[in-house]
Amino acid sequence: MELPRLYAITDRKKYGENFLETLEKILKKGVRMVQLREKDLKDRELYKLAKEVRALTKKYKALLLINERFDIALAVEADGVHLPEQSFPPSVVKRVNPNFIVGFSAHSLESAKYAEKEGADFITLSPIFKTSSHPEAQPIGLKTLKEVSEKVNIPVYALGGITWEKIKVCYKNGAYGIAGISMFLE
Amino acid sequence: MELPRLYAITDRKKYGENFLETLEKILKKGVRMVQLREKDLKDRELYKLAKEVRALTKKYKALLLINERFDIALAVEADGVHLPEQSFPPSVVKRVNPNFIVGFSAHSLESAKYAEKEGADFITLSPIFKTSSHPEAQPIGLKTLKEVSEKVNIPVYALGGITWEKIKVCYKNGAYGIAGISMFLE
């Protein structure tokens, strides 16, 4: 299976009150992979929201990944999980469910290689540019994107401060796809 | 399989620095069911600790349940999970893994019945007495323990402020077993 090229990451604070409506607009734009990333929700609320998002993504034949919580991913029959850099190793998820797509948030060449070795199916590499989501984070830039894309054999999604105008330069520097929160809200 | 009668719940703050040593002492006392309940740990640390606790409980042929996080439970091959009252329904866990033992924290007859209906294998009922873990919680008393034990058909573990002296009166009021943190540390 070829992974979609556009990867939307949710953020309730930015999506606004009509979370599902906002997400549907994004799906209508052609996004076919979504990461539900709502770390502050309690388990019951996260489970409830994940069920709704699963139904919506299914309607658009879009892949759904859940941030970190692969119990929730299993419970709502999501397509996989997306692991933060400091979470458990991708191999742990693969051992429990080999069918899960496992994404991994890499922030350096080192962690990108680690993710590949541990069986991640793809990585997001961030932040490429300055980003409003993590204003304190130092951008790693296009040079690192290029280097990582050359040195790992799994798809690399450029993430962080990417605008529609900057997509092309990301692809030119080896990105397989583009991930983001704000860019899909424009 | 008959569930063990003594159910120890962990608490790093009370177990002290030598967490595993403390837990081993408890296992040596004959406890054969342990709930790893360390809600403040990040996923990676919880996973790491859970692996160690799995190895230790296995050595003593004790059951290991993980509080709420059934991804961690799956990852370390625990025997099941223990769900807080406000977590997702037991049926969700059973659907993902029918072999998991699912415990449920009930605090009333109503939630005990809900847990049974939703497929929980047992409940803890708390707080029976005043307890140092939740000093603000109003004890529900032995009368409620008796009532719940009569009205549900799954094992009821008395929890909350139980001392070795009070075990007998709990059994007399219908408890199948005894759960606790502090009592196993004495």
CSV table of C-alpha atoms in Angstrom, one decimal:
chain,number,residue,atom,x,y,z
A,1,MET,CA,0.0,0.0,0.0
A,2,GLU,CA,1.3,3.4,-0.9
A,3,LEU,CA,0.9,6.0,1.9
A,4,PRO,CA,-1.0,9.2,1.0
A,5,ARG,CA,1.1,12.3,0.4
A,6,LEU,CA,-0.8,14.7,2.7
A,7,TYR,CA,-1.1,14.0,6.4
A,8,ALA,CA,-3.3,16.1,8.6
A,9,ILE,CA,-2.7,16.3,12.3
A,10,THR,CA,-5.6,17.4,14.5
A,11,ASP,CA,-5.6,20.1,17.2
A,12,ARG,CA,-8.9,20.9,18.9
A,13,LYS,CA,-7.7,24.3,19.8
A,14,LYS,CA,-7.1,25.2,16.2
A,15,TYR,CA,-9.9,23.3,14.7
A,16,GLY,CA,-12.4,25.2,16.8
A,17,GLU,CA,-15.7,24.2,18.2
A,18,ASN,CA,-17.0,22.2,15.2
A,19,PHE,CA,-14.1,19.8,15.2
A,20,LEU,CA,-15.7,17.2,13.0
A,21,GLU,CA,-16.9,19.8,10.5
A,22,THR,CA,-13.4,21.2,10.3
A,23,LEU,CA,-12.0,17.8,9.8
A,24,GLU,CA,-14.5,17.0,7.1
A,25,LYS,CA,-13.5,20.1,5.2
A,26,ILE,CA,-9.9,18.9,5.3
A,27,LEU,CA,-10.9,15.5,4.0
A,28,LYS,CA,-12.8,17.2,1.3
A,29,LYS,CA,-9.6,18.9,0.2
A,30,GLY,CA,-8.2,15.5,-0.5
A,31,VAL,CA,-6.3,14.6,2.6
A,32,ARG,CA,-6.3,10.8,3.1
A,33,MET,CA,-4.3,10.4,6.3
A,34,VAL,CA,-5.2,11.9,9.6
A,35,GLN,CA,-3.5,11.7,13.0
A,36,LEU,CA,-5.8,12.2,16.0
A,37,ARG,CA,-3.5,14.0,18.4
A,38,GLU,CA,-5.4,15.3,21.4
A,39,LYS,CA,-3.1,14.5,24.2
A,40,ASP,CA,-5.0,16.4,26.9
A,41,LEU,CA,-8.2,14.3,26.6
A,42,LYS,CA,-9.1,11.8,29.2
A,43,ASP,CA,-9.4,8.2,28.0
A,44,ARG,CA,-13.2,8.1,27.8
A,45,GLU,CA,-13.4,11.4,25.8
A,46,LEU,CA,-10.5,10.4,23.6
A,47,TYR,CA,-12.2,7.1,22.9
A,48,LYS,CA,-15.5,8.8,22.1
A,49,LEU,CA,-13.9,11.3,19.8
A,50,ALA,CA,-11.7,8.7,18.1
A,51,LYS,CA,-14.9,6.7,17.3
A,52,GLU,CA,-16.4,9.7,15.6
A,53,VAL,CA,-13.2,10.4,13.7
A,54,ARG,CA,-13.0,6.8,12.6
A,55,ALA,CA,-16.5,7.0,11.1
A,56,LEU,CA,-15.7,10.2,9.3
A,57,THR,CA,-12.3,9.1,8.0
A,58,LYS,CA,-13.9,5.8,6.8
A,59,LYS,CA,-16.5,7.8,4.8
A,60,TYR,CA,-13.6,9.4,2.9
A,61,LYS,CA,-11.5,6.2,2.8
A,62,ALA,CA,-8.8,8.1,4.7
A,63,LEU,CA,-6.3,6.4,7.0
A,64,LEU,CA,-6.6,7.2,10.7
A,65,LEU,CA,-3.7,7.1,13.1
A,66,ILE,CA,-4.0,7.8,16.8
A,67,ASN,CA,-1.2,9.6,18.6
A,68,GLU,CA,0.6,7.2,20.9
A,69,ARG,CA,-2.4,5.4,22.3
A,70,PHE,CA,-2.6,2.1,20.5
A,71,ASP,CA,-5.2,0.8,22.9
A,72,ILE,CA,-7.5,3.5,21.6
A,73,ALA,CA,-6.4,2.7,18.0
A,74,LEU,CA,-7.2,-0.9,18.5
A,75,ALA,CA,-10.5,-0.1,20.2
A,76,VAL,CA,-11.8,2.1,17.3
A,77,GLU,CA,-10.2,0.0,14.6
A,78,ALA,CA,-7.9,2.8,13.5
A,79,ASP,CA,-5.3,2.0,10.8
A,80,GLY,CA,-2.4,2.7,13.1
A,81,VAL,CA,-0.6,4.9,15.6
A,82,HIS,CA,1.8,7.7,15.5
A,83,LEU,CA,4.5,7.6,18.2
A,84,PRO,CA,6.2,10.6,19.7
A,85,GLU,CA,10.0,10.4,19.7
A,86,GLN,CA,10.0,9.8,23.5
A,87,SER,CA,7.3,7.1,23.4
A,88,PHE,CA,7.9,3.3,23.4
A,89,PRO,CA,9.6,1.8,20.3
A,90,PRO,CA,7.6,1.2,17.1
A,91,SER,CA,8.5,-2.5,17.4
A,92,VAL,CA,6.4,-2.8,20.5
A,93,VAL,CA,3.3,-1.8,18.5
A,94,LYS,CA,4.2,-4.0,15.6
A,95,ARG,CA,4.5,-7.0,17.9
A,96,VAL,CA,1.0,-6.4,19.2
A,97,ASN,CA,-0.5,-5.7,15.9
A,98,PRO,CA,1.7,-6.2,12.8
A,99,ASN,CA,-1.1,-4.7,10.6
A,100,PHE,CA,-0.9,-1.3,12.2
A,101,ILE,CA,0.7,1.5,10.3
A,102,VAL,CA,3.3,3.0,12.7
A,103,GLY,CA,4.4,6.6,12.2
A,104,PHE,CA,7.1,8.2,14.3
A,105,SER,CA,8.0,11.8,15.1
A,106,ALA,CA,11.6,12.2,14.3
A,107,HIS,CA,13.5,15.4,15.0
A,108,SER,CA,17.0,14.4,13.9
A,109,LEU,CA,18.8,12.0,11.6
A,110,GLU,CA,19.6,9.8,14.6
A,111,SER,CA,16.0,9.4,15.6
A,112,ALA,CA,14.9,8.9,12.0
A,113,LYS,CA,17.3,6.0,11.7
A,114,TYR,CA,16.2,4.6,15.1
A,115,ALA,CA,12.6,4.7,13.9
A,116,GLU,CA,13.4,2.8,10.7
A,117,LYS,CA,15.4,0.2,12.5
A,118,GLU,CA,12.6,-0.3,15.0
A,119,GLY,CA,10.1,-0.9,12.2
A,120,ALA,CA,8.3,2.4,11.8
A,121,ASP,CA,6.5,2.6,8.4
A,122,PHE,CA,7.2,6.3,8.0
A,123,ILE,CA,8.4,9.3,9.9
A,124,THR,CA,7.5,12.9,10.2
A,125,LEU,CA,10.5,15.1,10.4
A,126,SER,CA,10.1,18.4,12.3
A,127,PRO,CA,10.3,21.2,12.6
A,128,ILE,CA,11.5,22.0,9.1
A,129,PHE,CA,10.5,25.7,9.5
A,130,LYS,CA,9.5,27.9,12.3
A,131,THR,CA,6.1,26.8,13.5
A,132,SER,CA,3.3,28.2,15.6
A,133,SER,CA,2.6,24.8,17.2
A,134,HIS,CA,6.1,24.7,18.8
A,135,PRO,CA,7.3,28.3,18.7
A,136,GLU,CA,10.3,27.5,21.0
A,137,ALA,CA,11.6,24.8,18.7
A,138,GLN,CA,14.6,25.5,16.6
A,139,PRO,CA,13.9,24.7,12.9
A,140,ILE,CA,16.1,21.9,11.5
A,141,GLY,CA,15.8,23.2,7.9
A,142,LEU,CA,15.7,21.8,4.4
A,143,LYS,CA,19.3,20.6,4.5
A,144,THR,CA,18.4,18.1,7.3
A,145,LEU,CA,15.3,17.1,5.4
A,146,LYS,CA,17.4,16.3,2.4
A,147,GLU,CA,20.0,14.4,4.4
A,148,VAL,CA,17.4,12.4,6.3
A,149,SER,CA,15.4,11.6,3.2
A,150,GLU,CA,18.6,10.3,1.6
A,151,LYS,CA,19.7,8.2,4.5
A,152,VAL,CA,16.5,6.4,5.5
A,153,ASN,CA,14.4,4.1,3.3
A,154,ILE,CA,11.0,4.9,4.8
A,155,PRO,CA,8.8,7.8,3.7
A,156,VAL,CA,9.7,11.1,5.3
A,157,TYR,CA,6.9,13.7,5.8
A,158,ALA,CA,8.1,17.2,6.2
A,159,LEU,CA,6.4,18.8,9.2
A,160,GLY,CA,6.5,22.2,10.9
A,161,GLY,CA,5.7,25.6,9.5
A,162,ILE,CA,4.9,24.3,6.0
A,163,THR,CA,2.7,26.4,3.9
A,164,TRP,CA,1.2,25.5,0.5
A,165,GLU,CA,3.9,27.7,-1.1
A,166,LYS,CA,6.7,25.7,0.6
A,167,ILE,CA,5.4,22.3,-0.4
A,168,LYS,CA,7.4,22.3,-3.6
A,169,VAL,CA,10.7,23.0,-2.0
A,170,CYS,CA,10.1,20.2,0.5
A,171,TYR,CA,9.5,17.7,-2.2
A,172,LYS,CA,12.6,19.0,-4.0
A,173,ASN,CA,14.5,18.2,-0.8
A,174,GLY,CA,13.4,14.7,-0.6
A,175,ALA,CA,10.1,14.8,1.3
A,176,TYR,CA,7.7,11.9,0.5
A,177,GLY,CA,4.8,13.8,1.8
A,178,ILE,CA,3.7,16.8,3.8
A,179,ALA,CA,2.3,16.8,7.3
A,180,GLY,CA,0.8,19.7,9.2
A,181,ILE,CA,-1.9,21.2,11.4
A,182,SER,CA,-2.4,24.8,10.3
A,183,MET,CA,-1.7,24.4,6.6
A,184,PHE,CA,-4.8,22.3,6.1
A,185,LEU,CA,-6.9,24.9,7.9
A,186,GLU,CA,-6.2,27.7,5.4
B,1,MET,CA,-9.8,-19.7,36.5
B,2,GLU,CA,-10.5,-18.6,40.0
B,3,LEU,CA,-9.2,-15.1,40.8
B,4,PRO,CA,-6.8,-14.7,43.7
B,5,ARG,CA,-8.3,-13.3,46.9
B,6,LEU,CA,-5.6,-10.6,47.6
B,7,TYR,CA,-5.1,-7.8,45.1
B,8,ALA,CA,-2.3,-5.3,45.6
B,9,ILE,CA,-2.4,-1.9,43.9
B,10,THR,CA,0.9,-0.2,43.4
B,11,ASP,CA,1.8,3.4,44.3
B,12,ARG,CA,5.4,4.5,43.7
B,13,LYS,CA,5.1,7.2,46.3
B,14,LYS,CA,4.2,4.7,49.0
B,15,TYR,CA,6.4,1.9,47.8
B,16,GLY,CA,9.4,4.1,48.1
B,17,GLU,CA,12.6,4.1,46.0
B,18,ASN,CA,13.0,0.4,45.8
B,19,PHE,CA,9.8,-0.1,44.0
B,20,LEU,CA,10.5,-3.6,42.7
B,21,GLU,CA,11.9,-4.8,46.1
B,22,THR,CA,8.8,-3.6,47.8
B,23,LEU,CA,6.6,-5.3,45.3
B,24,GLU,CA,8.6,-8.5,45.7
B,25,LYS,CA,8.0,-8.4,49.4
B,26,ILE,CA,4.3,-8.2,48.8
B,27,LEU,CA,4.4,-11.1,46.4
B,28,LYS,CA,6.3,-13.1,49.0
B,29,LYS,CA,3.5,-12.5,51.4
B,30,GLY,CA,1.3,-14.5,49.0
B,31,VAL,CA,-0.4,-11.8,46.9
B,32,ARG,CA,-1.1,-13.2,43.5
B,33,MET,CA,-2.7,-10.3,41.7
B,34,VAL,CA,-1.2,-6.9,41.2
B,35,GLN,CA,-2.4,-3.8,39.5
B,36,LEU,CA,0.2,-1.4,38.2
B,37,ARG,CA,-1.3,1.9,38.8
B,38,GLU,CA,1.1,4.7,38.1
B,39,LYS,CA,-1.0,7.3,36.3
B,40,ASP,CA,1.6,10.1,36.2
B,41,LEU,CA,4.2,8.1,34.3
B,42,LYS,CA,4.9,9.0,30.7
B,43,ASP,CA,4.3,6.2,28.2
B,44,ARG,CA,7.9,5.2,27.8
B,45,GLU,CA,8.6,5.0,31.5
B,46,LEU,CA,5.3,3.2,32.2
B,47,TYR,CA,6.2,0.7,29.5
B,48,LYS,CA,9.6,0.2,31.0
B,49,LEU,CA,8.3,-0.3,34.5
B,50,ALA,CA,5.5,-2.5,33.3
B,51,LYS,CA,8.0,-4.8,31.7
B,52,GLU,CA,10.0,-5.1,34.9
B,53,VAL,CA,6.8,-5.7,36.9
B,54,ARG,CA,5.7,-8.3,34.4
B,55,ALA,CA,8.9,-10.3,34.9
B,56,LEU,CA,8.6,-10.1,38.6
B,57,THR,CA,5.0,-11.1,38.8
B,58,LYS,CA,5.7,-14.0,36.4
B,59,LYS,CA,8.3,-15.3,38.8
B,60,TYR,CA,5.7,-15.5,41.5
B,61,LYS,CA,3.0,-16.8,39.1
B,62,ALA,CA,1.0,-13.7,40.0
B,63,LEU,CA,-1.5,-12.0,37.7
B,64,LEU,CA,-0.6,-8.5,36.5
B,65,LEU,CA,-3.2,-6.0,35.5
B,66,ILE,CA,-2.4,-2.5,34.2
B,67,ASN,CA,-4.5,0.5,35.2
B,68,GLU,CA,-6.5,1.7,32.2
B,69,ARG,CA,-3.7,1.4,29.5
B,70,PHE,CA,-4.5,-1.7,27.7
B,71,ASP,CA,-1.9,-0.9,25.0
B,72,ILE,CA,0.8,-1.2,27.7
B,73,ALA,CA,-1.0,-4.3,29.0
B,74,LEU,CA,-0.8,-5.8,25.5
B,75,ALA,CA,2.8,-4.7,25.0
B,76,VAL,CA,4.1,-6.4,28.1
B,77,GLU,CA,1.8,-9.3,27.9
B,78,ALA,CA,0.0,-8.5,31.1
B,79,ASP,CA,-3.0,-10.6,32.2
B,80,GLY,CA,-5.4,-7.7,31.9
B,81,VAL,CA,-6.4,-4.2,32.7
B,82,HIS,CA,-8.1,-2.4,35.5
B,83,LEU,CA,-10.5,0.3,34.4
B,84,PRO,CA,-11.3,3.4,36.4
B,85,GLU,CA,-15.0,4.1,36.7
B,86,GLN,CA,-14.8,7.0,34.2
B,87,SER,CA,-12.7,5.2,31.6
B,88,PHE,CA,-14.0,3.4,28.5
B,89,PRO,CA,-16.4,0.5,28.9
B,90,PRO,CA,-15.0,-3.0,29.8
B,91,SER,CA,-16.6,-4.3,26.6
B,92,VAL,CA,-14.2,-2.3,24.5
B,93,VAL,CA,-11.2,-4.1,26.0
B,94,LYS,CA,-12.9,-7.5,25.7
B,95,ARG,CA,-13.6,-6.9,22.1
B,96,VAL,CA,-9.9,-6.2,21.4
B,97,ASN,CA,-8.6,-9.0,23.6
B,98,PRO,CA,-11.2,-11.5,24.9
B,99,ASN,CA,-8.5,-13.2,27.0
B,100,PHE,CA,-7.8,-10.1,29.1
B,101,ILE,CA,-9.0,-10.1,32.6
B,102,VAL,CA,-10.9,-6.8,33.1
B,103,GLY,CA,-11.3,-5.3,36.5
B,104,PHE,CA,-13.4,-2.2,37.1
B,105,SER,CA,-13.4,0.4,39.9
B,106,ALA,CA,-16.9,0.7,41.1
B,107,HIS,CA,-18.0,3.2,43.7
B,108,SER,CA,-21.7,2.4,43.9
B,109,LEU,CA,-24.2,-0.3,43.2
B,110,GLU,CA,-25.1,1.4,39.9
B,111,SER,CA,-21.6,1.3,38.5
B,112,ALA,CA,-21.1,-2.2,39.8
B,113,LYS,CA,-24.1,-3.3,37.8
B,114,TYR,CA,-22.8,-1.4,34.8
B,115,ALA,CA,-19.4,-3.1,35.0
B,116,GLU,CA,-21.0,-6.5,35.2
B,117,LYS,CA,-23.3,-5.8,32.2
B,118,GLU,CA,-20.3,-4.5,30.2
B,119,GLY,CA,-18.4,-7.7,30.8
B,120,ALA,CA,-16.0,-6.8,33.6
B,121,ASP,CA,-14.6,-9.9,35.3
B,122,PHE,CA,-14.5,-8.4,38.7
B,123,ILE,CA,-14.9,-5.1,40.5
B,124,THR,CA,-13.2,-3.3,43.3
B,125,LEU,CA,-15.7,-1.5,45.4
B,126,SER,CA,-14.4,1.6,47.2
B,127,PRO,CA,-13.9,3.3,49.5
B,128,ILE,CA,-15.3,0.9,52.1
B,129,PHE,CA,-13.6,2.8,54.9
B,130,LYS,CA,-11.8,6.1,55.3
B,131,THR,CA,-8.6,5.8,53.3
B,132,SER,CA,-5.3,7.7,53.1
B,133,SER,CA,-5.2,7.4,49.3
B,134,HIS,CA,-8.4,9.4,48.9
B,135,PRO,CA,-8.9,11.3,52.1
B,136,GLU,CA,-11.6,13.4,50.6
B,137,ALA,CA,-13.8,10.4,49.6
B,138,GLN,CA,-16.8,9.6,51.7
B,139,PRO,CA,-16.7,5.9,52.8
B,140,ILE,CA,-19.6,3.8,51.4
B,141,GLY,CA,-19.4,1.3,54.3
B,142,LEU,CA,-20.0,-2.4,54.9
B,143,LYS,CA,-23.7,-2.1,54.2
B,144,THR,CA,-23.1,-1.1,50.6
B,145,LEU,CA,-20.4,-3.8,50.3
B,146,LYS,CA,-23.0,-6.3,51.4
B,147,GLU,CA,-25.7,-5.0,49.0
B,148,VAL,CA,-23.4,-4.9,46.0
B,149,SER,CA,-22.0,-8.4,46.7
B,150,GLU,CA,-25.5,-9.7,46.8
B,151,LYS,CA,-26.7,-8.0,43.6
B,152,VAL,CA,-23.8,-8.6,41.2
B,153,ASN,CA,-22.6,-12.0,40.1
B,154,ILE,CA,-18.9,-11.1,39.6
B,155,PRO,CA,-16.3,-11.1,42.4
B,156,VAL,CA,-16.3,-7.9,44.5
B,157,TYR,CA,-13.0,-6.8,46.1
B,158,ALA,CA,-13.3,-4.6,49.1
B,159,LEU,CA,-11.0,-1.6,48.7
B,160,GLY,CA,-10.3,1.5,50.8
B,161,GLY,CA,-9.0,1.8,54.3
B,162,ILE,CA,-8.9,-2.0,54.8
B,163,THR,CA,-6.5,-3.3,57.4
B,164,TRP,CA,-5.6,-6.9,58.2
B,165,GLU,CA,-8.0,-6.6,61.2
B,166,LYS,CA,-10.9,-5.6,59.0
B,167,ILE,CA,-10.5,-8.3,56.4
B,168,LYS,CA,-12.8,-10.7,58.3
B,169,VAL,CA,-15.7,-8.2,58.5
B,170,CYS,CA,-15.3,-7.6,54.8
B,171,TYR,CA,-15.6,-11.2,53.9
B,172,LYS,CA,-18.6,-11.5,56.3
B,173,ASN,CA,-20.2,-8.7,54.3
B,174,GLY,CA,-19.8,-10.5,51.0
B,175,ALA,CA,-16.4,-9.5,49.7
B,176,TYR,CA,-14.8,-12.1,47.4
B,177,GLY,CA,-11.4,-10.6,48.0
B,178,ILE,CA,-9.5,-7.7,49.4
B,179,ALA,CA,-7.7,-5.0,47.4
B,180,GLY,CA,-5.4,-2.3,48.8
B,181,ILE,CA,-2.2,-0.3,48.6
B,182,SER,CA,-1.1,0.4,52.2
B,183,MET,CA,-2.3,-2.8,53.8
B,184,PHE,CA,0.2,-4.8,51.9
B,185,LEU,CA,3.0,-2.5,52.9
B,186,GLU,CA,2.5,-3.2,56.7
